[in-house]
Every structure is written in structure tokens, then in C-alpha cells.
Tab-separated table of C-alpha atoms in Angstrom:
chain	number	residue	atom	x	y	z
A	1	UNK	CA	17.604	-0.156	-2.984
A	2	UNK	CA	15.891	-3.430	-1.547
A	3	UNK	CA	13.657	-4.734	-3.846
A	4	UNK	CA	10.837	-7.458	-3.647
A	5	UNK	CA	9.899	-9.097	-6.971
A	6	UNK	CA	7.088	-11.224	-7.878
A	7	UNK	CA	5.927	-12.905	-11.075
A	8	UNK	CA	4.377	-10.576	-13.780
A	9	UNK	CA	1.356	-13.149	-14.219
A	10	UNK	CA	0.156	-16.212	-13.176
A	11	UNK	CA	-2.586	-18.452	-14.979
A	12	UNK	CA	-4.890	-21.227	-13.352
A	13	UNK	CA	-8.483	-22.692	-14.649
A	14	UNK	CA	-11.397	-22.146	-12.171
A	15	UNK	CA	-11.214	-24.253	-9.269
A	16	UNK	CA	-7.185	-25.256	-9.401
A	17	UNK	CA	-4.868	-23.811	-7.061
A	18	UNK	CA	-2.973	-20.572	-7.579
A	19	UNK	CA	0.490	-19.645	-6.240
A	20	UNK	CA	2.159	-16.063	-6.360
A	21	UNK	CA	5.446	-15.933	-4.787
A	22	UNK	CA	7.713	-13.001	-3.904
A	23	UNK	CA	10.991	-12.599	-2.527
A	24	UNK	CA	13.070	-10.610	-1.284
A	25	UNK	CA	16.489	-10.752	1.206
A	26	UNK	CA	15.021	-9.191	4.310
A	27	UNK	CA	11.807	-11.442	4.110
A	28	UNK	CA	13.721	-14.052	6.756
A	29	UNK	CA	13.264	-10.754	8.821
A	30	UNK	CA	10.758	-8.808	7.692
A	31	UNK	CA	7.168	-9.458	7.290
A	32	UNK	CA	5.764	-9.746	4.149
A	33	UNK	CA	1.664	-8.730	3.450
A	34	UNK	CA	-0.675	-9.515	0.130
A	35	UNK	CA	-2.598	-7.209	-1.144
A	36	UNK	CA	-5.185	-7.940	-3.830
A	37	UNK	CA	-6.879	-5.147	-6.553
A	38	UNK	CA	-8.965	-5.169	-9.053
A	39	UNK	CA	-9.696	-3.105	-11.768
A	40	UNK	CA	-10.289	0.459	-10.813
A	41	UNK	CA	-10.643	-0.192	-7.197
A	42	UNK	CA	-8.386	0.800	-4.263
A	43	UNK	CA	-6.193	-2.441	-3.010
A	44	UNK	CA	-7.479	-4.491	-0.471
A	45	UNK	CA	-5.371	-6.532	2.325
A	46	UNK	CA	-6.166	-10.586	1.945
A	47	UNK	CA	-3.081	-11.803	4.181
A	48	UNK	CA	-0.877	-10.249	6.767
A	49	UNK	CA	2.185	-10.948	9.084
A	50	UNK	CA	3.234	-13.766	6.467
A	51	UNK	CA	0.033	-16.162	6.972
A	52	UNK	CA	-3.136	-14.296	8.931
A	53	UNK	CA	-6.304	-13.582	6.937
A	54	UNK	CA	-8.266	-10.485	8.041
A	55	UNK	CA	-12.036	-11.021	8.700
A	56	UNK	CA	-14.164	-11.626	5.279
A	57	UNK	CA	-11.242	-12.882	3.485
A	58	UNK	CA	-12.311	-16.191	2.357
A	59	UNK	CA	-10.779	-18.987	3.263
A	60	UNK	CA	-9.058	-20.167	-0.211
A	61	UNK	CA	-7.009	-17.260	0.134
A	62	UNK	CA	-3.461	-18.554	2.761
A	63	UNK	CA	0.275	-17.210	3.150
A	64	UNK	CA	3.688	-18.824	3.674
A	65	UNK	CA	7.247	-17.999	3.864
A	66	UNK	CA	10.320	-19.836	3.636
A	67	UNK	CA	13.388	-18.010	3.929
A	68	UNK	CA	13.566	-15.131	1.436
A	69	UNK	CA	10.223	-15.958	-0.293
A	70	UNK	CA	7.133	-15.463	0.450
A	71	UNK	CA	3.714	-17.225	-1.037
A	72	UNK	CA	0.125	-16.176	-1.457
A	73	UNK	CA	-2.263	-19.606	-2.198
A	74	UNK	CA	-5.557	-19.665	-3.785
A	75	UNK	CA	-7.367	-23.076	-3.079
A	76	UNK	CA	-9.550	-23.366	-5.722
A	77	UNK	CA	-9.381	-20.278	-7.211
A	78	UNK	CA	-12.508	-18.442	-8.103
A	79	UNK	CA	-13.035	-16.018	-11.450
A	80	UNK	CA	-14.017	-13.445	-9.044
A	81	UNK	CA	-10.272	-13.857	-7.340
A	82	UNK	CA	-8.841	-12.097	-10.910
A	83	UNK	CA	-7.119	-9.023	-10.049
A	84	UNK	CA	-3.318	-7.931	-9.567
A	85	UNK	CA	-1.849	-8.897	-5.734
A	86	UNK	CA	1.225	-7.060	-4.613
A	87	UNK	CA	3.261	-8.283	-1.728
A	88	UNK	CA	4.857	-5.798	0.581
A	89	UNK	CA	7.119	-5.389	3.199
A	90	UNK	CA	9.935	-2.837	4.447
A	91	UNK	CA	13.653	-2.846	4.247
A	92	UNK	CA	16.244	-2.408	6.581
A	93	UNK	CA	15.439	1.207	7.447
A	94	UNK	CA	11.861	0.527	7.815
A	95	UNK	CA	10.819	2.321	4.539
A	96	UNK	CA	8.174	0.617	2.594
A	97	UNK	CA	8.304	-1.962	-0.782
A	98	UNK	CA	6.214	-3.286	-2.806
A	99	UNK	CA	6.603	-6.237	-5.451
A	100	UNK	CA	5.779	-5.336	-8.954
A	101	UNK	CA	2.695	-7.223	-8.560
A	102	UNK	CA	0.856	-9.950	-10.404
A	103	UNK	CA	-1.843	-10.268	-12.669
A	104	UNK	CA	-4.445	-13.274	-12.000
A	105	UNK	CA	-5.819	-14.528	-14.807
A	106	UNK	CA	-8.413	-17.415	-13.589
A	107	UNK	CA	-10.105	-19.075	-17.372
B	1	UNK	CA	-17.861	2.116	10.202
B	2	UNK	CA	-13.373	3.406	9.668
B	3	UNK	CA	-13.288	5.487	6.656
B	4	UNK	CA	-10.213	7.130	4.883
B	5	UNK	CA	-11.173	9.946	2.464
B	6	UNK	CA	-8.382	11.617	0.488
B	7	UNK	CA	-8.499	15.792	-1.059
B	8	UNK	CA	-6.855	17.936	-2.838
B	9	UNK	CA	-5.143	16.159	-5.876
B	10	UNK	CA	-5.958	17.857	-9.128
B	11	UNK	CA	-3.646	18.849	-12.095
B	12	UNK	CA	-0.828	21.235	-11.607
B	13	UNK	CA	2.624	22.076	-13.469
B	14	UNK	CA	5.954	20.735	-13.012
B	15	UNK	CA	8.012	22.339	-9.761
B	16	UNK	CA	4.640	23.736	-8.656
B	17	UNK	CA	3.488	22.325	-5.066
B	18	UNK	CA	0.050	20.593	-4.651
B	19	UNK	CA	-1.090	19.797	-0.553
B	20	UNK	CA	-2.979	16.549	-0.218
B	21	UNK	CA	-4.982	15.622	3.083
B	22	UNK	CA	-6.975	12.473	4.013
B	23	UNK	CA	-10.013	12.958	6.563
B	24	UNK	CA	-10.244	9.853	8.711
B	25	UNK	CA	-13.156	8.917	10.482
B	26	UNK	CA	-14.663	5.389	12.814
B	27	UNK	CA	-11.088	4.900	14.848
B	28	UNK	CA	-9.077	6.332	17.122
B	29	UNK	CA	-6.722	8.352	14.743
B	30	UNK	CA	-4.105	8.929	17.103
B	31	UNK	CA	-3.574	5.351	18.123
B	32	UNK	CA	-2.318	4.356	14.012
B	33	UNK	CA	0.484	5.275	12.208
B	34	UNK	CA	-0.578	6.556	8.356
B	35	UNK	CA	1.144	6.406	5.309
B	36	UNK	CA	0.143	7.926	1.559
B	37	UNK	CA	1.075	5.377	-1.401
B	38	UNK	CA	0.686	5.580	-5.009
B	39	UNK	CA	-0.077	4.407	-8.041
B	40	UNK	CA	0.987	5.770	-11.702
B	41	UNK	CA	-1.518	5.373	-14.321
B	42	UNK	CA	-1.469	1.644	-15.829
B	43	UNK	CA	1.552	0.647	-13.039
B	44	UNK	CA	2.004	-0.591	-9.592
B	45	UNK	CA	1.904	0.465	-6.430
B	46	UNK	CA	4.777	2.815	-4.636
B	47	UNK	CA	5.273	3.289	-1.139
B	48	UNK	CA	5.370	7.283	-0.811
B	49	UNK	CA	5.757	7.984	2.841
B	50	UNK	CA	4.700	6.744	6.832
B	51	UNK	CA	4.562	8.950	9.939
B	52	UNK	CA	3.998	7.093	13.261
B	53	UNK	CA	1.310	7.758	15.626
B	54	UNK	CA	3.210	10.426	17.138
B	55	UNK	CA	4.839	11.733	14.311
B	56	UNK	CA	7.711	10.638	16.559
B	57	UNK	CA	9.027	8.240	13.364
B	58	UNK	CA	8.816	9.406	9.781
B	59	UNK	CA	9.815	7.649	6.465
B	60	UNK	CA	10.062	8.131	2.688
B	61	UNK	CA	10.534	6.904	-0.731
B	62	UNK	CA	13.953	7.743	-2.133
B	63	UNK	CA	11.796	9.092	-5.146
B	64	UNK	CA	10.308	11.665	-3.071
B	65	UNK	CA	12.598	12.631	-0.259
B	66	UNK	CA	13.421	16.058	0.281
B	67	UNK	CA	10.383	17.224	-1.816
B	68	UNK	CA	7.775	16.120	-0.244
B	69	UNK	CA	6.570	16.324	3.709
B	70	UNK	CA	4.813	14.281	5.517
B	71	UNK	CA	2.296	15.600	8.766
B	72	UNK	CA	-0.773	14.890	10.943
B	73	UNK	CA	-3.364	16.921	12.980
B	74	UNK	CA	-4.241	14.223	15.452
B	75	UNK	CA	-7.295	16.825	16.876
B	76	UNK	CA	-8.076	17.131	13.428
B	77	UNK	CA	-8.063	12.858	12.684
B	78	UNK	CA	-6.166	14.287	9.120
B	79	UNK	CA	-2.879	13.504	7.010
B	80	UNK	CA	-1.464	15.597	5.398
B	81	UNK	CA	1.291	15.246	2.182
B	82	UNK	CA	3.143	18.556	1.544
B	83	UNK	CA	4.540	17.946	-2.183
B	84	UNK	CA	7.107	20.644	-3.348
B	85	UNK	CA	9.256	20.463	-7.147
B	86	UNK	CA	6.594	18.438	-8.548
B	87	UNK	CA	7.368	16.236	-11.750
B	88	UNK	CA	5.722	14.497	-14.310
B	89	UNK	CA	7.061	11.162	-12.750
B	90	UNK	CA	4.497	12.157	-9.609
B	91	UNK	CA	1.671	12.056	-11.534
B	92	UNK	CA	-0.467	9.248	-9.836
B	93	UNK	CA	-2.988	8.041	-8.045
B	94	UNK	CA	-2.191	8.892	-4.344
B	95	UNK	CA	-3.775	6.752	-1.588
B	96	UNK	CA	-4.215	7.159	1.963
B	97	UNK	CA	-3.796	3.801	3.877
B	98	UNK	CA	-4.052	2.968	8.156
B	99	UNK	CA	-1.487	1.345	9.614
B	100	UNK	CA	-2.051	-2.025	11.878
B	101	UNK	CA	0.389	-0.408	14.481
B	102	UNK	CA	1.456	3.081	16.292
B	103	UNK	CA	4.604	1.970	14.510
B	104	UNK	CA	5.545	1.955	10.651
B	105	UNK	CA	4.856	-1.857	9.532
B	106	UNK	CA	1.699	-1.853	6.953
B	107	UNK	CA	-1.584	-1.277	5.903
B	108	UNK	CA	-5.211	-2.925	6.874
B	109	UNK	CA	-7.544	-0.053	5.814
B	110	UNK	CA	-7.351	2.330	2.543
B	111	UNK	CA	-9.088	5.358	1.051
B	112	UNK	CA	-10.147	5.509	-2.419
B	113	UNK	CA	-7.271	8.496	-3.631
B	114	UNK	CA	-7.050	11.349	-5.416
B	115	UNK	CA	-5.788	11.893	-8.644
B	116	UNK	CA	-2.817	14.597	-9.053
B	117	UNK	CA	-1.770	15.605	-12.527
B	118	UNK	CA	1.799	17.042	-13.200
B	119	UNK	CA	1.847	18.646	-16.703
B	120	UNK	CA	2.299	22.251	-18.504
């Protein structure tokens, strides 16, 4: 079964620039989306169709691709930006995936 | 102001069946496809299932196919997630989530989910 995968954490000080990647073989094809949560809240879309930020998303928050990986970037990440983000996108057969996700530790 | 609110969940034994719905409310239902995802205490998200604006296209996890269904009451603006042979693997946090498109692609908008419970 198609599978995305992403790193189980990433790290950055307050202010420094945070990258999550995920990849995946039918990202050349597929779109991938970011989803952010925090703790006991339902997830909440920050990027979508590989790069486009939905209204109130700040502006730190960006998305890139490059063949079968994608990127979420955090420009100056904020201690309020710690949560877990999950990419998504679909296989082949249109069914749905989602990375494992990744926790964002900003200290 | 677009509003997903999910019912039903609650605990219930294995190969028992449980019927989930999601009111939805500020958009035009019928114009979005829906899908239900979940989320197993202290894990990750799982795509459980889409259904097109029509119904016309339907999709679902290879964890749940052939167990659980899928429908929508587009006079009713309501999902609906029939889930048959329930197992403790189902237990989870089940969210309701919009699509962007009449189509299957993804989510912009979810509802808070309900909690189901599968245990003797």
C-alpha cells in the first residue's frame, strides 16, 4: 500500500526556521496538503495544493515539492507553532494517506 | 459560520455495529465531497473513507473495506458511516472533514469527532 513518511520529530529554538519533509512516489503526481494539531484539538489545514496557505494561516508557515518530497517551512518558528503536522495526499486509486506525522518541538 | 458536528460514537463490543453521522451546517452541502478520518488514542491520523458530492465516487481504507459504509442525505446536509464487525483496532477518534472539491482530493474544514470504544 502507498505510503507517505515523514520525520518522527523535528527540533528548532524560537525564531529559527523549521523544515518537515514527506515523501512519497506519487507526490510528482499527486498533491500533497499539511495539516497541523495540537494537543487535544481537531487538525487544522496550514498549506494546500503543495504551496497555498488558507486565510489566517500566518505567513511563516510555506510549502514546496520537488519530485517525490514534499516540505512544510516555518520562518521563524513560534512556540505557539508546537504541535504534530501530518502531510497527506492520495494514491493511485484516489484513496487517502497520511504521513505518520511530526512532532514540533520549538525550545 | 461552516460547521461540522459529528454523533453517535460511544463504546460498543467487538463485531457489534455502531452508526456515526456528522450534521453540517454554513455551506452548500451538496456542492463538497465528505470524508470521516480517524485517530487511535496516542497515534496518527487514518484516512477512513470519501464519498463525492454525488455519492457518484466512493473510497476506503483497506482497514475498513467491506465493513464499513459510507452515505449522505444531501436534503438532510448529513454523513453518515455505517460500521459493521467492529474491532478493537477501530477504536478511535472518528472525524468528519469537508472536502475542497465535488471530487475526492482533501480536506479544508473539520468537526471536532466522536469517540467510539470497541471492547467487551
Amino acid at each position: 500500500s502507498y505510503e507517505l513518511t515523514q520525520p518522527p520529530s523535528v527540533s528548532v529554538s524560537p525564531g529559527q526556521t523549521a523544515r518537515i519533509t514527506c515523501s512519497g512516489d506519487a507526490l510528482p503526481k499527486k498533491y500533497p496538503y499539511w495539516y497541523q494539531q495540537k494537543s487535544g484539538q481537531a487538525p487544522v489545514l496550514v498549506i494546500y495544493e503543495d504551496s497555498k496557505r488558507p486565510s489566517g494561516i500566518p505567513e511563516r508557515f510555506s510549502g514546496s515539492s520537488s519530485g517525490t518530497m514534499a516540505t512544510l517551512t516555518i520562518s521563524g518558528a513560534q512556540v505557539e507553532d508546537e504541535a504534530d503536522y501530518y502531510c497527506y495526499s492520495t494514491d493511485s486509486s484516489g484513496k487517502g494517506v497520511f504521513g505518520g506525522g511530526t512532532k514540533l518541538t520549538v525550545l | 459560520e461552516v460547521q461540522l458536528v459529528e454523533s453517535g460514537g460511544g463504546l460498543v463490543q467487538p463485531g457489534r455495529s455502531l452508526r456515526l453521522s456528522c450534521a453540517a451546517s454554513g455551506f452548500t452541502f451538496d456542492d463538497y465531497a465528505m470524508h470521516w478520518v480517524r485517530q487511535a488514542p496516542g497515534k496518527g491520523l487514518e484516512w477512513v473513507s470519501g464519498i463525492s458530492w454525488n455519492s457518484g465516487s466512493i473510497g476506503y481504507a483497506d482497514s475498513v473495506k467491506g465493513r464499513f459504509t459510507i452515505s449522505r442525505d444531501n436534503a438532510k446536509n448529513s454523513l453518515y458511516l455505517q460500521m459493521n464487525s467492529l474491532r478493537a483496532e477501530d477504536t478511535a477518534l472518528y472525524y468528519c472533514a469537508k472536502d475542497f472539491w465535488s471530487g475526492l482530493s482533501a480536506f479544508d474544514i473539520w468537526g471536532q469527532g466522536t469517540m467510539v470504544t470497541v471492547s467487551s
